Tab-separated table of C-alpha atoms in Angstrom:
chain	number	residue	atom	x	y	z
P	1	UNK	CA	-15.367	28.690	16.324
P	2	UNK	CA	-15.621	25.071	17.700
P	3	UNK	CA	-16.303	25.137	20.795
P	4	UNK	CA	-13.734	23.121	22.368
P	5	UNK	CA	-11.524	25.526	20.989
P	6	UNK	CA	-12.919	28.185	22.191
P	7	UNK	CA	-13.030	26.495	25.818
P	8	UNK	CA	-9.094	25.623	25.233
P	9	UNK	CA	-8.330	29.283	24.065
P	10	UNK	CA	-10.017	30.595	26.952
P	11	UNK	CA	-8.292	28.030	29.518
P	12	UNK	CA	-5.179	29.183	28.031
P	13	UNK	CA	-5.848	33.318	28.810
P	14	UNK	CA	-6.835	31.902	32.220
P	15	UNK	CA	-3.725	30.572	32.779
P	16	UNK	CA	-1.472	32.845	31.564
P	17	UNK	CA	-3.591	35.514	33.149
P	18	UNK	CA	-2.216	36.973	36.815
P	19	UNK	CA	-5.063	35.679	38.404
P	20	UNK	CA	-7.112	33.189	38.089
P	21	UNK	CA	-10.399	34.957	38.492
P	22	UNK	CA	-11.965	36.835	36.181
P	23	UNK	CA	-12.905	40.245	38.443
P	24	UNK	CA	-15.920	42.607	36.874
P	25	UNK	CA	-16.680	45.737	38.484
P	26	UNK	CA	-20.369	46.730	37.866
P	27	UNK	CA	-21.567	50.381	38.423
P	28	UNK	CA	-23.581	52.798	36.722
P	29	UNK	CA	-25.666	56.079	37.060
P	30	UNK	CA	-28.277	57.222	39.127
P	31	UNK	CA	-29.783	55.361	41.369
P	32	UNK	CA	-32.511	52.714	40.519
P	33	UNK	CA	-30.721	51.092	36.863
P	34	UNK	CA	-30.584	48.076	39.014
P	35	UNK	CA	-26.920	47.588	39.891
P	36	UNK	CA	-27.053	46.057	42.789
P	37	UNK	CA	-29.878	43.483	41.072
P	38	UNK	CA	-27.839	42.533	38.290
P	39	UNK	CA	-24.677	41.602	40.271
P	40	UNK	CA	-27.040	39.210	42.572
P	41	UNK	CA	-28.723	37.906	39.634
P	42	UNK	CA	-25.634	38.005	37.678
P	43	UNK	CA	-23.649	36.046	40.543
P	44	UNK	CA	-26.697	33.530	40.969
P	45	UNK	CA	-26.739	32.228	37.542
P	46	UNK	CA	-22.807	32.102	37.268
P	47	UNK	CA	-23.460	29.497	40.596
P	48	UNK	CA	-26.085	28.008	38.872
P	49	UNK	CA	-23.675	27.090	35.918
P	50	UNK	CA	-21.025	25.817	38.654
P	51	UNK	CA	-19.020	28.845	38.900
P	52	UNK	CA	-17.142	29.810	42.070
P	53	UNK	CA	-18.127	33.632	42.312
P	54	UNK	CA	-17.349	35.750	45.115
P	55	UNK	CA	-19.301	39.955	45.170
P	56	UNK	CA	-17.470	42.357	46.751
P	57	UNK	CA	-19.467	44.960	48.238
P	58	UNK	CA	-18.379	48.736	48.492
P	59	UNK	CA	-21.658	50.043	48.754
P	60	UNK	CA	-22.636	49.465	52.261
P	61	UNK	CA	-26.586	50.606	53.433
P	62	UNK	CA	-29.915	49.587	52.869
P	63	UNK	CA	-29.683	49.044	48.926
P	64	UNK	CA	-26.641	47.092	49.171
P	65	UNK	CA	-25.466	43.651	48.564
P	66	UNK	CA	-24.889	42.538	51.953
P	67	UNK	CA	-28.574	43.947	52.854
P	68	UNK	CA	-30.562	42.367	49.473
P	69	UNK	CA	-28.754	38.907	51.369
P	70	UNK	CA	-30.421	39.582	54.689
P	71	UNK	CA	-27.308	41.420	56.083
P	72	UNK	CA	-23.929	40.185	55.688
P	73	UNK	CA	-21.404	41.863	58.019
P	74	UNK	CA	-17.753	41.439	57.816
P	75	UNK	CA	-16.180	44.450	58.881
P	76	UNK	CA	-14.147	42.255	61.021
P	77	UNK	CA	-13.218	38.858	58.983
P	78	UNK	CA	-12.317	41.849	56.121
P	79	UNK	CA	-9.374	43.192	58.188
P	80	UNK	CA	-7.987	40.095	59.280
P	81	UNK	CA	-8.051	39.280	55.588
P	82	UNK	CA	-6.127	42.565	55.437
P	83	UNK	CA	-3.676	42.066	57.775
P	84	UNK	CA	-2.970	37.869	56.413
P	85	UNK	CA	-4.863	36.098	59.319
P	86	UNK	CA	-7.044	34.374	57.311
P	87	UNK	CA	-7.511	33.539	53.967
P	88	UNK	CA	-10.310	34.848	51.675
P	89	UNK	CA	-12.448	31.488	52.081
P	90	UNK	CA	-12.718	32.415	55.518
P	91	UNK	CA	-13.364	35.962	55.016
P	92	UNK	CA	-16.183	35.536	53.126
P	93	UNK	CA	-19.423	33.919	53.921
P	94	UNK	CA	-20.947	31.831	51.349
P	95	UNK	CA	-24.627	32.669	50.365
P	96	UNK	CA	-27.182	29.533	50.234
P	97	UNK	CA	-27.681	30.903	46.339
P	98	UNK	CA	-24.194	29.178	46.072
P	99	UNK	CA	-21.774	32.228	45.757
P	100	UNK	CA	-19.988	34.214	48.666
P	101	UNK	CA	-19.715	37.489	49.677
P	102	UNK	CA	-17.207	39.839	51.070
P	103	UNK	CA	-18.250	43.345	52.757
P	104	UNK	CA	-15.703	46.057	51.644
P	105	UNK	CA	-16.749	49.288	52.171
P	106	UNK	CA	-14.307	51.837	51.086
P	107	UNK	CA	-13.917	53.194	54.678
P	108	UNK	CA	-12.725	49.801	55.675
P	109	UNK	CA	-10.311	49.878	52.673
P	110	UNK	CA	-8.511	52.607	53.203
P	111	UNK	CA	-4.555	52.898	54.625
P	112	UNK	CA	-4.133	49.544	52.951
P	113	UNK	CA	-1.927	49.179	49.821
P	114	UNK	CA	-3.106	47.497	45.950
P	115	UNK	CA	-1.008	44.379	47.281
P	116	UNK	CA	-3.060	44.287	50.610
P	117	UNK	CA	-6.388	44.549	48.693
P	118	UNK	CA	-5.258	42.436	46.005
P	119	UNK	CA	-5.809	39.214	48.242
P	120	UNK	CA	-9.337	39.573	48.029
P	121	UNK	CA	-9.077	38.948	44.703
P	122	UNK	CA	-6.569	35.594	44.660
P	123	UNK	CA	-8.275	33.428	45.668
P	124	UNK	CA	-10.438	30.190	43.827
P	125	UNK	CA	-13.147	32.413	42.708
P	126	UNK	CA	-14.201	31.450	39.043
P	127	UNK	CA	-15.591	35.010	39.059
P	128	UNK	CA	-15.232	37.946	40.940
P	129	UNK	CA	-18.250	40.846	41.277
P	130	UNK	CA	-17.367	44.341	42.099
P	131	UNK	CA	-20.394	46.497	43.616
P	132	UNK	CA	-18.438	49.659	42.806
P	133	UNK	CA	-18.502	52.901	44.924
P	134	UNK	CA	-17.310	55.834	43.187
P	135	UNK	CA	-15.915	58.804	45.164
P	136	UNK	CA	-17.303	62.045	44.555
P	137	UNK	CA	-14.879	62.708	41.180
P	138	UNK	CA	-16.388	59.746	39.909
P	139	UNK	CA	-12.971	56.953	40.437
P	140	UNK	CA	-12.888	53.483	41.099
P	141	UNK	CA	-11.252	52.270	44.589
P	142	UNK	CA	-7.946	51.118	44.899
P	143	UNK	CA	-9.201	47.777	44.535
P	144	UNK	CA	-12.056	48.214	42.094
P	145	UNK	CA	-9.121	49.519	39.776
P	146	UNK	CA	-7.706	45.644	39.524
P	147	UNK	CA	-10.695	44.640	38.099
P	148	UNK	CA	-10.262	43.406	34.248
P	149	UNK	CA	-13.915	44.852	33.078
P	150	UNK	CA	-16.552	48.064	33.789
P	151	UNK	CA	-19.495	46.979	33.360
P	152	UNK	CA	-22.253	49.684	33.015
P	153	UNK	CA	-25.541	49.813	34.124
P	154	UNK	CA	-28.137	51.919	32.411
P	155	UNK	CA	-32.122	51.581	31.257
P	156	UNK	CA	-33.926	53.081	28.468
P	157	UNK	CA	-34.397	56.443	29.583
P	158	UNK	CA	-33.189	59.752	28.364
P	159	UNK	CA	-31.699	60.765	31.929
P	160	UNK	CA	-30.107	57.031	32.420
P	161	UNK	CA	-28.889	57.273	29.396
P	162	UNK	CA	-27.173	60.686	30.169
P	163	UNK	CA	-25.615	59.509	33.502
P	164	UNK	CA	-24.359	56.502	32.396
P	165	UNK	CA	-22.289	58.667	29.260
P	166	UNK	CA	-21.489	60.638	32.189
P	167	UNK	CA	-19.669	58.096	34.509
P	168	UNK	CA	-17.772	56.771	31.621
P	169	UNK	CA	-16.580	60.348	31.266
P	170	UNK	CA	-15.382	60.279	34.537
P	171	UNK	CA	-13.940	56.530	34.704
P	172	UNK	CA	-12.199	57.322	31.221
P	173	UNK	CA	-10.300	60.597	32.325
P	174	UNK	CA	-9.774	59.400	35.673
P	175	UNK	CA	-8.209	55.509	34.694
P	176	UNK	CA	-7.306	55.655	30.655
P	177	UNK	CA	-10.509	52.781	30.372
P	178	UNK	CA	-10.668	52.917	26.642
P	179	UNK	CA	-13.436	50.300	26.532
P	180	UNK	CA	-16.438	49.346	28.656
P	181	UNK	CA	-19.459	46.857	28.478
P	182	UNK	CA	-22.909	48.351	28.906
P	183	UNK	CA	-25.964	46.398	29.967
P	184	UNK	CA	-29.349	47.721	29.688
P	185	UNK	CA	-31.605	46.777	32.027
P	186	UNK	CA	-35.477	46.973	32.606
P	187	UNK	CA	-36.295	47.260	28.432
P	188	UNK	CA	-39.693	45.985	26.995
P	189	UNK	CA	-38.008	45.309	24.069
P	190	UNK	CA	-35.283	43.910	21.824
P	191	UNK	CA	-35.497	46.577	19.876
P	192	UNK	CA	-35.491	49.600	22.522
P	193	UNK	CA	-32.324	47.995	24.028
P	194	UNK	CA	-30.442	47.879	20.778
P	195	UNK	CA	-31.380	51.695	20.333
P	196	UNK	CA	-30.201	52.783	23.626
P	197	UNK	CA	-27.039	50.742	23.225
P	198	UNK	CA	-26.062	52.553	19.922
P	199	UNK	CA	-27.117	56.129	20.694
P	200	UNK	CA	-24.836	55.425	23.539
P	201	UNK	CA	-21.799	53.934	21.505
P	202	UNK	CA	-22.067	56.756	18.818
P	203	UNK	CA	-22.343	59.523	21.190
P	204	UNK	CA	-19.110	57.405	23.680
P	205	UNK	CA	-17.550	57.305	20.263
P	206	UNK	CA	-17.523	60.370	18.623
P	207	UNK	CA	-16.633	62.534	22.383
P	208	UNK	CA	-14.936	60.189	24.150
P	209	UNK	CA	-13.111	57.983	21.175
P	210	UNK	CA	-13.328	55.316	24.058
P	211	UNK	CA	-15.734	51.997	22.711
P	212	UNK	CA	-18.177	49.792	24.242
P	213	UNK	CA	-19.025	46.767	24.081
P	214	UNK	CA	-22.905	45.179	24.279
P	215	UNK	CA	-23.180	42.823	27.292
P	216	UNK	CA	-26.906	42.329	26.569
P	217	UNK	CA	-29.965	43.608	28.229
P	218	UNK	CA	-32.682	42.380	30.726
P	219	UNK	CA	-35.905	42.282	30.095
P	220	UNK	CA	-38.655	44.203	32.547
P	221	UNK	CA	-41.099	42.210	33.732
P	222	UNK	CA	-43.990	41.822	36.856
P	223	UNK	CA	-41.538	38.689	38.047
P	224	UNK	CA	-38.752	41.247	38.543
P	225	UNK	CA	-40.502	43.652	40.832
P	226	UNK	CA	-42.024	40.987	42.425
P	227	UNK	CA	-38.705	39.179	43.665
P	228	UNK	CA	-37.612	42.533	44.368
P	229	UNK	CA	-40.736	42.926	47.326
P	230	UNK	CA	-39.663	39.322	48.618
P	231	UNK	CA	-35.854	40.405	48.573
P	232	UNK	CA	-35.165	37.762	46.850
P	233	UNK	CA	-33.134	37.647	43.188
P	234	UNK	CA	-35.214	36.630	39.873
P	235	UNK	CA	-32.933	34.343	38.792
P	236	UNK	CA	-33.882	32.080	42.216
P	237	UNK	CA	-37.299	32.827	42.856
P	238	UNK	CA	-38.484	33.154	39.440
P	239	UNK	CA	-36.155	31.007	37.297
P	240	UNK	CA	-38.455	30.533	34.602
P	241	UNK	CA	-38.919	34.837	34.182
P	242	UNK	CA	-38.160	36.561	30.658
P	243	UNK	CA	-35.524	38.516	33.243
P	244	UNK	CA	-34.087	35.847	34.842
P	245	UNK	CA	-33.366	33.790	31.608
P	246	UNK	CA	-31.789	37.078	30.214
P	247	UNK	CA	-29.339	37.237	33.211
P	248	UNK	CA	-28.648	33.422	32.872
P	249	UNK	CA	-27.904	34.281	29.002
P	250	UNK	CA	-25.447	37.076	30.157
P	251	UNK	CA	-23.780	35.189	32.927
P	252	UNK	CA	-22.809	32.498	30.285
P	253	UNK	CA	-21.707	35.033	27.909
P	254	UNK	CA	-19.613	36.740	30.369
P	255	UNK	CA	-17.421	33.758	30.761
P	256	UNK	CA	-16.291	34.191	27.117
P	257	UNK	CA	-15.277	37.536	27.421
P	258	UNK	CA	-11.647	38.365	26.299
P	259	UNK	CA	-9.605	38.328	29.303
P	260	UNK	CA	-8.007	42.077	29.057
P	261	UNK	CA	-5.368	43.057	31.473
P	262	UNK	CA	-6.048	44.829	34.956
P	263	UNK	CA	-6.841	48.338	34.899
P	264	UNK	CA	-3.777	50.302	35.585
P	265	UNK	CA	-4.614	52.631	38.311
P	266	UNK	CA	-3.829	56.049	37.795
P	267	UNK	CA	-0.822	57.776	40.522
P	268	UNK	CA	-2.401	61.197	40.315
P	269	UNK	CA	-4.786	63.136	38.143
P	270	UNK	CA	-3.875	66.755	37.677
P	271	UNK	CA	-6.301	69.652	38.480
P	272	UNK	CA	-6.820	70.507	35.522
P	273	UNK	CA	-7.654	67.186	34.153
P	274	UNK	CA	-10.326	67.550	37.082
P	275	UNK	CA	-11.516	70.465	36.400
P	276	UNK	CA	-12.187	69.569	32.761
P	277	UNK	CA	-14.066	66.508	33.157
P	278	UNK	CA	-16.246	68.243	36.254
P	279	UNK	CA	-16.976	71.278	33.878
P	280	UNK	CA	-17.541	69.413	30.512
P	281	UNK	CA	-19.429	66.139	31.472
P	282	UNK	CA	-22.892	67.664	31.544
P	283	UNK	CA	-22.133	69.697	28.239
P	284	UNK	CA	-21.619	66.460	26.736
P	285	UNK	CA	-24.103	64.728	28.695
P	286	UNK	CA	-26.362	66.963	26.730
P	287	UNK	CA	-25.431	65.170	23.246
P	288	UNK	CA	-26.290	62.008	24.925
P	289	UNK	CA	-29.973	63.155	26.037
P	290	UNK	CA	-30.311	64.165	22.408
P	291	UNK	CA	-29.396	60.629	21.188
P	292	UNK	CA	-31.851	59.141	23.682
């Protein structure tokens, strides 16, 4: 497709769209796939193309966002944002990496309703990040649940793999997501990243009947540990990296994706929906370590 067209057809889903932002929410398995990485890296690049992007961060501590930034605190500017004091400009600092960042733990969150949250997300932001906190049943917050993409997070390892199968388990029988986006980070190969991304489709597939979509993969390299020790992202201190042109390459490519409706949150899951998905996502999990 030309690519004016394209640019026209996607103006078009912007502006017929709720909101003008596009809002991704980015989790994944066990600790250490590199989450909270890729949405810096991820939110760099989309600056670096001239994107307004704002992260949202749920997962407050010393992995977070706010602490890979040098410690952004907003406990306070968040609930005046709450409550309609002040708008989401003010609310949320901007980085010197070009993008801004709101702290949202979902402590902070709670007692406030979808409309309430929802002004975090209506603002100008070109792009909106989601550092997703899942409870203990595996859900999305109230406000992660507005976002129009999951993206997960995984790496090329048999238990990564597993986990990852396992949290879209959860987010499936927990939201009706019938489709997510699955990045692999760290590979040391082209070819290892487009195995791990099929085993993982087939086996999401054939248990699940849910799809996902490939929103490429990251390459692992000495740069990427190395910005990591300096707290800084790839994509800034290392620009010219094998990593940090891979997250520029996504970061374009994400502003192509299909603009899908909002997730539609889910009023309340039964027990026995619970139950099931509790009891049965290692026994399936098991199908995905064999695909590894």
């Amino acid at each position: 497709m030309d690519k004016h067209v394209t640019d026209q057809a996607e103006g078009l889903r912007r502006l017929l769209a709720k909101s003008g932002s596009r809002v991704v929410t980015v989790t994944g398995g066990p600790v250490g796939v590199g989450c909270t990485s890729t949405i810096v890296n991820l939110a760099a690049a989309l600056a670096g193309l001239g994107k307004d992007v704002l992260v949202i961060d749920e997962c407050l501590g010393a992995n977070s966002v706010s602490s890979m930034l040098g410690g952004v605190h907003g406990a306070g500017n968040l609930r005046a944002l709450l409550a309609g004091d002040i708008g989401i400009e003010d609310a949320a600092p901007r980085h010197h990496l070009g993008f801004s960042v709101l702290a949202a733990s979902r402590e902070n969150c709670s007692g406030y309703s979808a409309a309430q949250l929802g002004t975090m997300l209506a603002g100008p932001a070109d792009v909106v990040l989601i550092d997703a906190r899942l409870d203990r049943r595996g859900a999305l917050s109230a406000l992660a649940t507005q976002s129009h993409d999951v993206l997960i997070v995984t790496r090329v390892a048999a238990q990564a793999i597993t986990e990852a199968y396992a949290c879209m388990k959860r987010l499936h029988y927990e939201h009706a997501i019938a489709q997510f986006r699955v990045l692999v980070n760290h590979v040391s190969s082209l070819s290892d990243a487009h195995t791990t991304f099929d085993n993982l489709a087939e086996v999401a597939a054939r248990y699940l009947t849910v799809s996902i979509a490939n929103a490429g993969c990251v390459a692992a390299d000495q740069f990427m540990e190395r910005s990591l020790e300096l707290d800084r992202c790839v994509v800034d201190a290392f620009p010219s990296a094998p990593s940090a042109r891979d997250y520029r390459q996504v970061a374009a490519e994400m502003l192509y994706w299909p603009m899908r409706p909002a997730l539609a949150p889910r009023a309340t899951a039964t027990t026995t929906v619970r139950s099931t998905v509790s009891s049965s996502a290692n026994a399936d999990a098991t199908a995905a370590h064999q695909h590894a």
